[in-house]
């Protein structure tokens, strides 16, 4: 298990079982960049093949990647509005995925997207929707933009949009 995934798993388990906001972990067990770099992180939880929670940040909000993974792990397990919070009983069945995001790049055309390679951010004023790359059942650029816009409460037929793309490195 990759150390990022182990950190996410231990964070959720220790939070739900013992109420700890920060898991007990040894910093020397993490890749050095985890403590020195900042960036956007998404933590995705699955139960079997079904999505069970996914929360993340586009840009860094914490002092390093480890703290970003910890914060988003707890949010994915307890605060994704689409799902009820993960329960202690479910813990043995939960699979974890951690995605580290590249810095978003503004693009001037949807043609510069590729749903398998790039995630998309659709922005309209203060509204913003994001979709990670390489998702099952998202095969076209139009689908990718539509879903991201819907998540952000953006009406594609009325709102002027700005598009950004980014890549992710996924750890399972």
PDB file of C-alpha atoms in Angstrom:
ATOM      1  CA  UNK A   1       0.000   0.000   0.000  1.00  0.00           C
ATOM      2  CA  UNK A   2       1.438   3.390  -0.994  1.00  0.00           C
ATOM      3  CA  UNK A   3       2.255   5.619   2.006  1.00  0.00           C
ATOM      4  CA  UNK A   4      -0.285   8.268   0.859  1.00  0.00           C
ATOM      5  CA  UNK A   5      -3.039   5.635   0.829  1.00  0.00           C
ATOM      6  CA  UNK A   6      -1.885   4.240   4.159  1.00  0.00           C
ATOM      7  CA  UNK A   7      -2.030   7.750   5.636  1.00  0.00           C
ATOM      8  CA  UNK A   8      -5.581   8.255   4.296  1.00  0.00           C
ATOM      9  CA  UNK A   9      -6.712   4.870   5.618  1.00  0.00           C
ATOM     10  CA  UNK A  10      -5.171   5.344   9.055  1.00  0.00           C
ATOM     11  CA  UNK A  11      -6.615   8.851   9.270  1.00  0.00           C
ATOM     12  CA  UNK A  12     -10.169   7.668   8.592  1.00  0.00           C
ATOM     13  CA  UNK A  13      -9.871   4.626  10.855  1.00  0.00           C
ATOM     14  CA  UNK A  14      -8.381   6.505  13.787  1.00  0.00           C
ATOM     15  CA  UNK A  15     -10.870   9.336  13.367  1.00  0.00           C
ATOM     16  CA  UNK A  16     -13.892   7.040  13.379  1.00  0.00           C
ATOM     17  CA  UNK A  17     -12.631   4.579  15.987  1.00  0.00           C
ATOM     18  CA  UNK A  18     -10.936   6.934  18.441  1.00  0.00           C
ATOM     19  CA  UNK A  19     -12.060  10.440  17.473  1.00  0.00           C
ATOM     20  CA  UNK A  20      -8.521  11.515  16.568  1.00  0.00           C
ATOM     21  CA  UNK A  21      -8.241  14.402  14.139  1.00  0.00           C
ATOM     22  CA  UNK A  22      -4.621  13.537  13.371  1.00  0.00           C
ATOM     23  CA  UNK A  23      -3.537   9.906  13.081  1.00  0.00           C
ATOM     24  CA  UNK A  24      -0.542   8.468  14.846  1.00  0.00           C
ATOM     25  CA  UNK A  25       2.071   8.046  12.133  1.00  0.00           C
ATOM     26  CA  UNK A  26       5.809   8.226  11.875  1.00  0.00           C
ATOM     27  CA  UNK A  27       6.978  11.031   9.625  1.00  0.00           C
ATOM     28  CA  UNK A  28       9.913   8.905   8.441  1.00  0.00           C
ATOM     29  CA  UNK A  29       7.424   6.405   6.946  1.00  0.00           C
ATOM     30  CA  UNK A  30       6.197   9.063   4.502  1.00  0.00           C
ATOM     31  CA  UNK A  31       7.987  10.120   1.320  1.00  0.00           C
ATOM     32  CA  UNK A  32       9.995  13.277   2.148  1.00  0.00           C
ATOM     33  CA  UNK A  33       8.005  15.411  -0.295  1.00  0.00           C
ATOM     34  CA  UNK A  34       4.872  14.711   1.741  1.00  0.00           C
ATOM     35  CA  UNK A  35       6.189  17.017   4.439  1.00  0.00           C
ATOM     36  CA  UNK A  36       7.825  19.641   2.220  1.00  0.00           C
ATOM     37  CA  UNK A  37       5.483  20.091  -0.749  1.00  0.00           C
ATOM     38  CA  UNK A  38       2.032  21.631  -1.003  1.00  0.00           C
ATOM     39  CA  UNK A  39      -0.700  20.943  -3.520  1.00  0.00           C
ATOM     40  CA  UNK A  40      -4.252  20.001  -4.278  1.00  0.00           C
ATOM     41  CA  UNK A  41      -5.326  16.538  -3.118  1.00  0.00           C
ATOM     42  CA  UNK A  42      -8.475  14.474  -3.570  1.00  0.00           C
ATOM     43  CA  UNK A  43      -9.286  11.467  -1.409  1.00  0.00           C
ATOM     44  CA  UNK A  44     -11.774   9.025  -2.913  1.00  0.00           C
ATOM     45  CA  UNK A  45     -13.425   6.232  -0.945  1.00  0.00           C
ATOM     46  CA  UNK A  46     -14.993   3.156  -2.527  1.00  0.00           C
ATOM     47  CA  UNK A  47     -17.063   0.348  -1.096  1.00  0.00           C
ATOM     48  CA  UNK A  48     -16.609  -2.469  -3.562  1.00  0.00           C
ATOM     49  CA  UNK A  49     -16.739  -0.717  -6.927  1.00  0.00           C
ATOM     50  CA  UNK A  50     -19.178   1.957  -5.725  1.00  0.00           C
ATOM     51  CA  UNK A  51     -18.135   5.499  -4.876  1.00  0.00           C
ATOM     52  CA  UNK A  52     -18.643   6.096  -1.152  1.00  0.00           C
ATOM     53  CA  UNK A  53     -17.108   9.568  -0.729  1.00  0.00           C
ATOM     54  CA  UNK A  54     -14.798  11.989  -2.498  1.00  0.00           C
ATOM     55  CA  UNK A  55     -13.546  15.313  -1.206  1.00  0.00           C
ATOM     56  CA  UNK A  56     -10.556  17.340  -2.181  1.00  0.00           C
ATOM     57  CA  UNK A  57      -8.879  20.640  -2.738  1.00  0.00           C
ATOM     58  CA  UNK A  58      -7.841  22.180  -6.059  1.00  0.00           C
ATOM     59  CA  UNK A  59      -4.943  24.049  -4.496  1.00  0.00           C
ATOM     60  CA  UNK A  60      -3.140  23.635  -1.194  1.00  0.00           C
ATOM     61  CA  UNK A  61      -5.043  24.706   1.897  1.00  0.00           C
ATOM     62  CA  UNK A  62      -2.732  23.050   4.444  1.00  0.00           C
ATOM     63  CA  UNK A  63       0.959  23.415   5.276  1.00  0.00           C
ATOM     64  CA  UNK A  64       2.008  20.248   3.353  1.00  0.00           C
ATOM     65  CA  UNK A  65       0.701  17.247   1.385  1.00  0.00           C
ATOM     66  CA  UNK A  66       0.433  15.082   4.518  1.00  0.00           C
ATOM     67  CA  UNK A  67      -1.877  17.588   6.191  1.00  0.00           C
ATOM     68  CA  UNK A  68      -3.845  17.952   2.941  1.00  0.00           C
ATOM     69  CA  UNK A  69      -4.351  14.175   2.778  1.00  0.00           C
ATOM     70  CA  UNK A  70      -5.384  14.055   6.448  1.00  0.00           C
ATOM     71  CA  UNK A  71      -7.928  16.883   6.124  1.00  0.00           C
ATOM     72  CA  UNK A  72      -9.455  15.532   2.910  1.00  0.00           C
ATOM     73  CA  UNK A  73      -9.577  11.952   4.219  1.00  0.00           C
ATOM     74  CA  UNK A  74     -11.707  12.991   7.176  1.00  0.00           C
ATOM     75  CA  UNK A  75     -13.931  15.118   4.934  1.00  0.00           C
ATOM     76  CA  UNK A  76     -14.381  12.312   2.383  1.00  0.00           C
ATOM     77  CA  UNK A  77     -15.452   9.923   5.156  1.00  0.00           C
ATOM     78  CA  UNK A  78     -17.690  12.297   7.067  1.00  0.00           C
ATOM     79  CA  UNK A  79     -18.697  15.334   5.002  1.00  0.00           C
ATOM     80  CA  UNK A  80     -19.443  14.393   1.379  1.00  0.00           C
ATOM     81  CA  UNK A  81     -23.019  15.702   1.095  1.00  0.00           C
ATOM     82  CA  UNK A  82     -23.883  12.984  -1.432  1.00  0.00           C
ATOM     83  CA  UNK A  83     -23.455  10.165   1.098  1.00  0.00           C
ATOM     84  CA  UNK A  84     -24.099   9.369   4.725  1.00  0.00           C
ATOM     85  CA  UNK A  85     -20.907   9.403   6.821  1.00  0.00           C
ATOM     86  CA  UNK A  86     -18.815   6.231   6.810  1.00  0.00           C
ATOM     87  CA  UNK A  87     -19.546   4.069   9.852  1.00  0.00           C
ATOM     88  CA  UNK A  88     -17.153   2.025  11.981  1.00  0.00           C
ATOM     89  CA  UNK A  89     -18.835  -1.132  10.685  1.00  0.00           C
ATOM     90  CA  UNK A  90     -18.005  -0.176   7.083  1.00  0.00           C
ATOM     91  CA  UNK A  91     -14.282   0.419   7.675  1.00  0.00           C
ATOM     92  CA  UNK A  92     -13.094  -3.088   6.675  1.00  0.00           C
ATOM     93  CA  UNK A  93     -14.830  -2.738   3.293  1.00  0.00           C
ATOM     94  CA  UNK A  94     -13.557   0.727   2.335  1.00  0.00           C
ATOM     95  CA  UNK A  95     -10.939   1.141  -0.402  1.00  0.00           C
ATOM     96  CA  UNK A  96      -8.909   4.348  -0.586  1.00  0.00           C
ATOM     97  CA  UNK A  97      -7.514   6.342  -3.486  1.00  0.00           C
ATOM     98  CA  UNK A  98      -5.401   9.493  -3.167  1.00  0.00           C
ATOM     99  CA  UNK A  99      -4.986  11.815  -6.161  1.00  0.00           C
ATOM    100  CA  UNK A 100      -2.310  14.501  -6.166  1.00  0.00           C
ATOM    101  CA  UNK A 101      -3.273  17.312  -8.554  1.00  0.00           C
ATOM    102  CA  UNK A 102      -0.999  19.323 -10.799  1.00  0.00           C
ATOM    103  CA  UNK A 103      -1.417  23.088 -10.812  1.00  0.00           C
ATOM    104  CA  UNK A 104      -4.514  23.914 -12.940  1.00  0.00           C
ATOM    105  CA  UNK A 105      -3.803  25.431 -16.353  1.00  0.00           C
ATOM    106  CA  UNK A 106      -6.343  27.736 -18.042  1.00  0.00           C
ATOM    107  CA  UNK A 107      -7.250  26.570 -21.545  1.00  0.00           C
ATOM    108  CA  UNK A 108      -8.949  28.450 -24.366  1.00  0.00           C
ATOM    109  CA  UNK A 109     -10.722  25.515 -25.980  1.00  0.00           C
ATOM    110  CA  UNK A 110     -12.432  22.278 -24.905  1.00  0.00           C
ATOM    111  CA  UNK A 111     -10.394  20.609 -27.656  1.00  0.00           C
ATOM    112  CA  UNK A 112      -7.428  20.786 -25.277  1.00  0.00           C
ATOM    113  CA  UNK A 113      -9.163  18.369 -22.903  1.00  0.00           C
ATOM    114  CA  UNK A 114      -8.969  14.604 -22.845  1.00  0.00           C
ATOM    115  CA  UNK A 115     -11.163  12.901 -20.210  1.00  0.00           C
ATOM    116  CA  UNK A 116      -8.660  10.077 -19.784  1.00  0.00           C
ATOM    117  CA  UNK A 117      -5.675  12.363 -19.274  1.00  0.00           C
ATOM    118  CA  UNK A 118      -6.958  15.662 -17.848  1.00  0.00           C
ATOM    119  CA  UNK A 119      -9.318  16.655 -15.097  1.00  0.00           C
ATOM    120  CA  UNK A 120     -11.395  19.768 -15.714  1.00  0.00           C
ATOM    121  CA  UNK A 121     -12.428  22.767 -13.685  1.00  0.00           C
ATOM    122  CA  UNK A 122     -15.392  24.739 -15.022  1.00  0.00           C
ATOM    123  CA  UNK A 123     -15.576  28.204 -13.524  1.00  0.00           C
ATOM    124  CA  UNK A 124     -18.227  30.897 -13.839  1.00  0.00           C
ATOM    125  CA  UNK A 125     -17.796  33.872 -11.556  1.00  0.00           C
ATOM    126  CA  UNK A 126     -17.626  32.498  -8.034  1.00  0.00           C
ATOM    127  CA  UNK A 127     -19.050  29.120  -9.055  1.00  0.00           C
ATOM    128  CA  UNK A 128     -16.655  26.279  -9.744  1.00  0.00           C
ATOM    129  CA  UNK A 129     -17.065  22.583 -10.556  1.00  0.00           C
ATOM    130  CA  UNK A 130     -14.320  19.987 -10.859  1.00  0.00           C
ATOM    131  CA  UNK A 131     -14.121  16.519 -12.316  1.00  0.00           C
ATOM    132  CA  UNK A 132     -11.106  14.242 -11.917  1.00  0.00           C
ATOM    133  CA  UNK A 133      -9.667  12.551 -15.017  1.00  0.00           C
ATOM    134  CA  UNK A 134     -10.024   8.933 -16.066  1.00  0.00           C
ATOM    135  CA  UNK A 135     -13.422   8.270 -14.500  1.00  0.00           C
ATOM    136  CA  UNK A 136     -15.570   5.321 -15.451  1.00  0.00           C
ATOM    137  CA  UNK A 137     -18.544   6.323 -17.643  1.00  0.00           C
ATOM    138  CA  UNK A 138     -17.025   9.709 -18.547  1.00  0.00           C
ATOM    139  CA  UNK A 139     -15.912   9.131 -22.118  1.00  0.00           C
ATOM    140  CA  UNK A 140     -16.319  12.458 -23.897  1.00  0.00           C
ATOM    141  CA  UNK A 141     -15.169  16.018 -23.371  1.00  0.00           C
ATOM    142  CA  UNK A 142     -18.801  17.196 -23.478  1.00  0.00           C
ATOM    143  CA  UNK A 143     -19.724  14.756 -20.681  1.00  0.00           C
ATOM    144  CA  UNK A 144     -16.756  15.875 -18.633  1.00  0.00           C
ATOM    145  CA  UNK A 145     -17.609  19.582 -18.942  1.00  0.00           C
ATOM    146  CA  UNK A 146     -21.327  18.990 -18.338  1.00  0.00           C
ATOM    147  CA  UNK A 147     -20.749  16.977 -15.145  1.00  0.00           C
ATOM    148  CA  UNK A 148     -18.186  19.440 -13.766  1.00  0.00           C
ATOM    149  CA  UNK A 149     -20.497  22.377 -14.527  1.00  0.00           C
ATOM    150  CA  UNK A 150     -23.460  20.642 -12.876  1.00  0.00           C
ATOM    151  CA  UNK A 151     -21.375  19.946  -9.762  1.00  0.00           C
ATOM    152  CA  UNK A 152     -20.568  23.665  -9.589  1.00  0.00           C
ATOM    153  CA  UNK A 153     -24.151  24.805 -10.115  1.00  0.00           C
ATOM    154  CA  UNK A 154     -23.212  26.308 -13.479  1.00  0.00           C
ATOM    155  CA  UNK A 155     -25.742  26.522 -16.309  1.00  0.00           C
ATOM    156  CA  UNK A 156     -23.806  25.930 -19.517  1.00  0.00           C
ATOM    157  CA  UNK A 157     -26.560  27.459 -21.668  1.00  0.00           C
ATOM    158  CA  UNK A 158     -26.566  30.744 -19.713  1.00  0.00           C
ATOM    159  CA  UNK A 159     -23.297  31.205 -17.838  1.00  0.00           C
ATOM    160  CA  UNK A 160     -20.001  32.329 -19.373  1.00  0.00           C
ATOM    161  CA  UNK A 161     -17.377  29.781 -18.392  1.00  0.00           C
ATOM    162  CA  UNK A 162     -13.627  29.526 -18.073  1.00  0.00           C
ATOM    163  CA  UNK A 163     -11.990  26.111 -18.404  1.00  0.00           C
ATOM    164  CA  UNK A 164      -8.918  24.777 -16.644  1.00  0.00           C
ATOM    165  CA  UNK A 165      -7.269  21.409 -16.971  1.00  0.00           C
ATOM    166  CA  UNK A 166      -4.983  19.494 -14.660  1.00  0.00           C
ATOM    167  CA  UNK A 167      -3.423  16.072 -14.344  1.00  0.00           C
ATOM    168  CA  UNK A 168      -3.406  13.785 -11.350  1.00  0.00           C
ATOM    169  CA  UNK A 169      -1.131  11.151  -9.984  1.00  0.00           C
ATOM    170  CA  UNK A 170      -3.322   8.468  -8.429  1.00  0.00           C
ATOM    171  CA  UNK A 171      -2.299   6.182  -5.597  1.00  0.00           C
ATOM    172  CA  UNK A 172      -4.377   3.128  -4.687  1.00  0.00           C
TER     173      UNK A 172
END
